[in-house]
PDB file of C-alpha atoms in Angstrom:
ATOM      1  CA  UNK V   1     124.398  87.651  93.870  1.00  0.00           C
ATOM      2  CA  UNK V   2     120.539  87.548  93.730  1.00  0.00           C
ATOM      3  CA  UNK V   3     120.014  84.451  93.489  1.00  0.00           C
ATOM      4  CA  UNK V   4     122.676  83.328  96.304  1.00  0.00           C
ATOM      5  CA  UNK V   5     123.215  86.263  98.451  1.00  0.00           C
ATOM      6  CA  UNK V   6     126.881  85.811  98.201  1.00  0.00           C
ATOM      7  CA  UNK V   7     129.467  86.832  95.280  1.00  0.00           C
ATOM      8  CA  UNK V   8     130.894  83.440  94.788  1.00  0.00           C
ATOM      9  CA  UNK V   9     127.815  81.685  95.337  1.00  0.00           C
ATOM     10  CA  UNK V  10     126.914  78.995  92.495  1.00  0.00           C
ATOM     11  CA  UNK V  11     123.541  79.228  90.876  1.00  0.00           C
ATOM     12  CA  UNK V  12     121.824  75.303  90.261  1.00  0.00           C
ATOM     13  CA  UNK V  13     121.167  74.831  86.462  1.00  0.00           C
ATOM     14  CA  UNK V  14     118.376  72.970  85.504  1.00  0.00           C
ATOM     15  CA  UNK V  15     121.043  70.120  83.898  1.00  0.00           C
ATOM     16  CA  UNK V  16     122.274  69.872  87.954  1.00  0.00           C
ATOM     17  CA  UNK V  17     118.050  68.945  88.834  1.00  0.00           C
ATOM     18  CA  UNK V  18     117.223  65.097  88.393  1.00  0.00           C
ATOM     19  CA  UNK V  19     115.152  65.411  84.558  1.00  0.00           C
ATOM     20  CA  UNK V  20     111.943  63.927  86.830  1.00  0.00           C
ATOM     21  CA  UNK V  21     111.858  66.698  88.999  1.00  0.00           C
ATOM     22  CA  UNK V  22     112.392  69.550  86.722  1.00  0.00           C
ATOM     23  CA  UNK V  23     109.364  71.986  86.217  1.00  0.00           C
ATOM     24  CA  UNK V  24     107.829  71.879  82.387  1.00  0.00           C
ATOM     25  CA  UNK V  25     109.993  74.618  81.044  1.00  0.00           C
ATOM     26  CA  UNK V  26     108.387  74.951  77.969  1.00  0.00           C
ATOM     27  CA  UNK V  27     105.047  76.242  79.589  1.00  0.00           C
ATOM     28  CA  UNK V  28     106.924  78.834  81.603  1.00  0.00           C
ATOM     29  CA  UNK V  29     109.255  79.792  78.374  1.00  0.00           C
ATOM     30  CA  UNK V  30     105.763  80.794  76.457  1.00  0.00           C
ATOM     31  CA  UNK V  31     103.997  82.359  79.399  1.00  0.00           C
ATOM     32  CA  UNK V  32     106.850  84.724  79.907  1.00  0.00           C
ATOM     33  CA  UNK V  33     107.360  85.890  76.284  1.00  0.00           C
ATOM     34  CA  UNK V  34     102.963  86.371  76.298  1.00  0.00           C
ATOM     35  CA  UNK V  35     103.408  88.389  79.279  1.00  0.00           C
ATOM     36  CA  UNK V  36     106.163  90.299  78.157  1.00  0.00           C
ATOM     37  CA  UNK V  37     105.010  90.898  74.735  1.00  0.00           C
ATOM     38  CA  UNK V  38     101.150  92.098  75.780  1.00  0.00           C
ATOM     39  CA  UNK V  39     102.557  94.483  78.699  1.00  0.00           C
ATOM     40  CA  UNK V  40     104.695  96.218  76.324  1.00  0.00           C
ATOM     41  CA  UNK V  41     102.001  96.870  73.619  1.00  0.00           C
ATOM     42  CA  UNK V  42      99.884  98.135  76.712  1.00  0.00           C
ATOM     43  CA  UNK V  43     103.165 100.323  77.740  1.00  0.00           C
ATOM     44  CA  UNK V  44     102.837 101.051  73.901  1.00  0.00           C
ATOM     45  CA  UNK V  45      99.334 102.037  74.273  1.00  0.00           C
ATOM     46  CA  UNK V  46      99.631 104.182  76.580  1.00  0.00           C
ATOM     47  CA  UNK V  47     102.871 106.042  75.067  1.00  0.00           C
ATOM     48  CA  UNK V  48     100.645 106.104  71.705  1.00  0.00           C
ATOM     49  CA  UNK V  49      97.427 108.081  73.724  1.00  0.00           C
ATOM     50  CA  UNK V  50      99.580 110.218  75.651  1.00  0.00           C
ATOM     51  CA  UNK V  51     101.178 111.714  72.750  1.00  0.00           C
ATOM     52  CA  UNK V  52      97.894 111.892  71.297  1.00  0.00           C
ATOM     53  CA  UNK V  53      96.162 113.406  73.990  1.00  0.00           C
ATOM     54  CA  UNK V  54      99.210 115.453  74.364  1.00  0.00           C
ATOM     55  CA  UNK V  55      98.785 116.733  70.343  1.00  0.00           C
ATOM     56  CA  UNK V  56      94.747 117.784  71.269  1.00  0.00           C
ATOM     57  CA  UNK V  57      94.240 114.134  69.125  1.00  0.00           C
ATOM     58  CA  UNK V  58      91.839 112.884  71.969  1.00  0.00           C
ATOM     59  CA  UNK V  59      89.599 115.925  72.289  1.00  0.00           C
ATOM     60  CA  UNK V  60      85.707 114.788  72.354  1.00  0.00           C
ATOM     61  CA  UNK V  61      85.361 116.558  69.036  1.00  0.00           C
ATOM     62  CA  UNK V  62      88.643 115.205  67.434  1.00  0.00           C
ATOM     63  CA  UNK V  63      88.984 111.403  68.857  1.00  0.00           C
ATOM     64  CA  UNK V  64      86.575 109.970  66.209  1.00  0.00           C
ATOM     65  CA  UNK V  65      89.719 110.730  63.675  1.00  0.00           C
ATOM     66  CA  UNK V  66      91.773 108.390  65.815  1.00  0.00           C
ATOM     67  CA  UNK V  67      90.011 105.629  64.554  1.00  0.00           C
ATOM     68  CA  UNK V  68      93.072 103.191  64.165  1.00  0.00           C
ATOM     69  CA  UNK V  69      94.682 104.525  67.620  1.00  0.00           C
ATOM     70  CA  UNK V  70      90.901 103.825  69.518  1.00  0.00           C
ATOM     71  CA  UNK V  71      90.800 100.404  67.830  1.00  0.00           C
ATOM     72  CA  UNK V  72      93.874  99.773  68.772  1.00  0.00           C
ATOM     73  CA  UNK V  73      92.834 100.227  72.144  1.00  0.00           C
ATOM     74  CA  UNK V  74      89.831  97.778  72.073  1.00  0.00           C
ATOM     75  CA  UNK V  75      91.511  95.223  70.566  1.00  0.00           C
ATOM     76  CA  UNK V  76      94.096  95.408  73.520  1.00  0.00           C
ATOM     77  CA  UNK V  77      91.899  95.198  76.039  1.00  0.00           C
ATOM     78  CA  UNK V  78      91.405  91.886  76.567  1.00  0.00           C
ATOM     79  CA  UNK V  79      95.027  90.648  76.219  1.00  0.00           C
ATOM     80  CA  UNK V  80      95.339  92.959  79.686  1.00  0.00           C
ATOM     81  CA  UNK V  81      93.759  89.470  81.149  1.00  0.00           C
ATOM     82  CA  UNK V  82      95.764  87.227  79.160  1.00  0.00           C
ATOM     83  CA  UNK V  83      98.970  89.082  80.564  1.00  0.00           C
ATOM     84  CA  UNK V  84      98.062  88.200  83.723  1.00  0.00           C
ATOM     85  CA  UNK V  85      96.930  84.912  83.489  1.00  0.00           C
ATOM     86  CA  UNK V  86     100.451  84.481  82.116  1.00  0.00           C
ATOM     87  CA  UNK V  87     102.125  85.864  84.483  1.00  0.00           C
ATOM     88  CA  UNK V  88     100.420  83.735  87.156  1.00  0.00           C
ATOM     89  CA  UNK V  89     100.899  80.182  85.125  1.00  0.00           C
ATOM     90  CA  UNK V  90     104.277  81.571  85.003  1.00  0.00           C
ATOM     91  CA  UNK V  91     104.655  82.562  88.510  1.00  0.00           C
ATOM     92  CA  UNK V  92     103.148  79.431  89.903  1.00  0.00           C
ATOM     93  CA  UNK V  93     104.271  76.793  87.900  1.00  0.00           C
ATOM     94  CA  UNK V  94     108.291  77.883  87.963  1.00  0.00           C
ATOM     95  CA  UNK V  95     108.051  78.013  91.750  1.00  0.00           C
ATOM     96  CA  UNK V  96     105.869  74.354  91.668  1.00  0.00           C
ATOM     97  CA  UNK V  97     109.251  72.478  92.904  1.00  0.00           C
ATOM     98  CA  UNK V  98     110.580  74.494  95.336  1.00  0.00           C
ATOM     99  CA  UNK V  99     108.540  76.142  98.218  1.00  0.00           C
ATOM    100  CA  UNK V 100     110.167  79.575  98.775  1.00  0.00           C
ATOM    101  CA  UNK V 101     114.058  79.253  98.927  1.00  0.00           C
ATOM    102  CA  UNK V 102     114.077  75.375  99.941  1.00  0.00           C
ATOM    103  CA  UNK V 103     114.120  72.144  97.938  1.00  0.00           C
ATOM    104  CA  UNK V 104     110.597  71.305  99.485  1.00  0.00           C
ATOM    105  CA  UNK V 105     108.712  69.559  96.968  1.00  0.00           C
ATOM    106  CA  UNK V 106     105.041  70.547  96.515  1.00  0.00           C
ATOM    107  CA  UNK V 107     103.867  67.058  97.690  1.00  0.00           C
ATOM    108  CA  UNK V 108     105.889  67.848 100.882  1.00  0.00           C
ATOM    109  CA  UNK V 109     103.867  70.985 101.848  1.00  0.00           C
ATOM    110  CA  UNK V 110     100.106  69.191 100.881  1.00  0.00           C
ATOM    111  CA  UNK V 111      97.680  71.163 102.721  1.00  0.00           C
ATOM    112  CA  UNK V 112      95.573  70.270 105.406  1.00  0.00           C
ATOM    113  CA  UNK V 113      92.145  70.892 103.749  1.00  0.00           C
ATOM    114  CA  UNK V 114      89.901  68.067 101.668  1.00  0.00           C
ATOM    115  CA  UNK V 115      90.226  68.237  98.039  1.00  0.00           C
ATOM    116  CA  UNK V 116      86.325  69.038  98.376  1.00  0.00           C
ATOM    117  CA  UNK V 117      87.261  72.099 100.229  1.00  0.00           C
ATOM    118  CA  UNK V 118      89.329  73.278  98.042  1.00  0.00           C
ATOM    119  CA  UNK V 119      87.007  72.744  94.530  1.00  0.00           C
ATOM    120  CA  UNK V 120      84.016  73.943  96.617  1.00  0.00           C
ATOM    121  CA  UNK V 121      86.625  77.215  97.243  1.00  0.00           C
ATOM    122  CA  UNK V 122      87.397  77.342  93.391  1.00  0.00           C
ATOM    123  CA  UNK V 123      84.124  76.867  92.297  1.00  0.00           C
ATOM    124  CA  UNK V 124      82.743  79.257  94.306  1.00  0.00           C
ATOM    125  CA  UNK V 125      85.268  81.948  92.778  1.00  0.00           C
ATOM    126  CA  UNK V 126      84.519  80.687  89.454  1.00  0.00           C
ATOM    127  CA  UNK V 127      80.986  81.784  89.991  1.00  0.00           C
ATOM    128  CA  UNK V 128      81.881  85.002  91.557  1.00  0.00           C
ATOM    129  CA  UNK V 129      84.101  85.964  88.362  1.00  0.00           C
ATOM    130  CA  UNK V 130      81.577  84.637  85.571  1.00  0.00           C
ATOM    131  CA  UNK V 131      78.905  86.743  87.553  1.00  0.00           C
ATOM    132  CA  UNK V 132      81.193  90.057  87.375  1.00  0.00           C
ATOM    133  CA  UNK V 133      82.333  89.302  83.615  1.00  0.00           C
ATOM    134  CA  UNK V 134      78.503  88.857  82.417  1.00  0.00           C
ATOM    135  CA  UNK V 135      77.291  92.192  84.822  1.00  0.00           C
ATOM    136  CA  UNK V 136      79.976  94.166  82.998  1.00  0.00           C
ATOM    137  CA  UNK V 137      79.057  92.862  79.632  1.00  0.00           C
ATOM    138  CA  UNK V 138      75.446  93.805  80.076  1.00  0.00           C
ATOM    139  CA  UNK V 139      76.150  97.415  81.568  1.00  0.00           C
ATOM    140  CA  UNK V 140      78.938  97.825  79.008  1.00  0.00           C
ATOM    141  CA  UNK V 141      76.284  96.799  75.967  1.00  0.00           C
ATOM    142  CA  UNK V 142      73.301  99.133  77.245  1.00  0.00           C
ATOM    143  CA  UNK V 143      75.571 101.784  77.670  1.00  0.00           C
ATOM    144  CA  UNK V 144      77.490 101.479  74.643  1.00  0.00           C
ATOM    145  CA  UNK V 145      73.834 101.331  72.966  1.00  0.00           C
ATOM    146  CA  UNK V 146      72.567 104.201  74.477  1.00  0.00           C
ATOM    147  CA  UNK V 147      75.480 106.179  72.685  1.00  0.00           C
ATOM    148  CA  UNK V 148      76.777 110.208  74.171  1.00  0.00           C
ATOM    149  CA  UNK V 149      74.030 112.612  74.184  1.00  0.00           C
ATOM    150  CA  UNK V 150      74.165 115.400  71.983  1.00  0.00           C
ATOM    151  CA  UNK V 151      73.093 118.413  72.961  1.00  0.00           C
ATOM    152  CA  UNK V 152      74.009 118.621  76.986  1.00  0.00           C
ATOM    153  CA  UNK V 153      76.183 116.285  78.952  1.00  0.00           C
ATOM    154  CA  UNK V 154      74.247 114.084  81.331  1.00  0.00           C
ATOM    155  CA  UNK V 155      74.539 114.678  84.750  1.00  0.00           C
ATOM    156  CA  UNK V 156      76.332 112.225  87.031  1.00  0.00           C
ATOM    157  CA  UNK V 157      72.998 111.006  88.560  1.00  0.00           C
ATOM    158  CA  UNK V 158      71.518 110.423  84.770  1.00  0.00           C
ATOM    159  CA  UNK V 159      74.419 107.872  83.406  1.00  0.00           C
ATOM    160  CA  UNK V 160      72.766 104.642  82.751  1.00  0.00           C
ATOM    161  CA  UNK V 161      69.150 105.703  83.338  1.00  0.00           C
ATOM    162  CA  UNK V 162      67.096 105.797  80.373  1.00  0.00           C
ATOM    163  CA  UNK V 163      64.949 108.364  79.148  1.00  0.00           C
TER     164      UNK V 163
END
């Protein structure tokens, strides 16, 4: 019914596609499970701090005990990135064939702009997200280094200024 729109509609297998046109399965088969399996250690994550939190685990003065819960955490982070660069390969390469609902093939709907368009485009966002990455390792570092003060919090004006 989803697929078709109609109860008795059929649903195309992949043995009904000519083996030349099919999309590479095995790429899409492995991004899936990646996606799936990262977002539900995230969902896990977050299950895992709220109960914390909601125990008085994550207090400032108690969170340092919740060592293996904040590592946890860290080491997570980056697969965040690698769920969604999964989910995108996944997206974008099962579609590949088809363009929307029709059998349009990709070469079919080429687009109108020079392949030098397009890598100046790409390279240009390339630059843009290397540039963000790097700033937000460098904050993240000098911040990290400069560590929680410990007598009085900082005021909002004070965060990342040193002394």
């Amino acid at each position: 019914l989803l697929a078709t729109h109609d109860p008795h509609g059929r649903v195309v297998g992949l043995k009904d596609i000519p083996r030349d046109e099919r999309p590479p399965i095995v790429l899409i088969f492995y991004s899936f499970r990646i996606m799936v399996i990262t977002g539900s250690l995230m969902i896990l994550a977050g299950l895992l701090g709220a109960w914390a939190w909601r125990k008085g685990r994550l207090t400032p003065e108690r969170a340092g005990a919740q060592r293996r819960l904040l590592t946890f955490f860290v080491w997570l982070a980056p697969f965040s990135m690698l769920s969604v660069w999964t989910g995108w390969i996944m997206r974008e390469v099962g579609r590949q064939p088809w363009i929307l609902y029709g059998m349009l093939k990709t070469a079919d709907m080429a687009s109108p702009l020079t392949a030098r368009a397009v890598g100046l485009s790409l390279s240009m966002f390339l630059v843009a997200a290397v540039g963000l990455t790097w700033l937000f390792i460098a904050f993240s570092r000098r911040l990290l280094k400069e560590g929680p003060g410990r007598d009085t919090p900082p005021d909002r004006c004070d965060i990342g200024r040193r002394p």
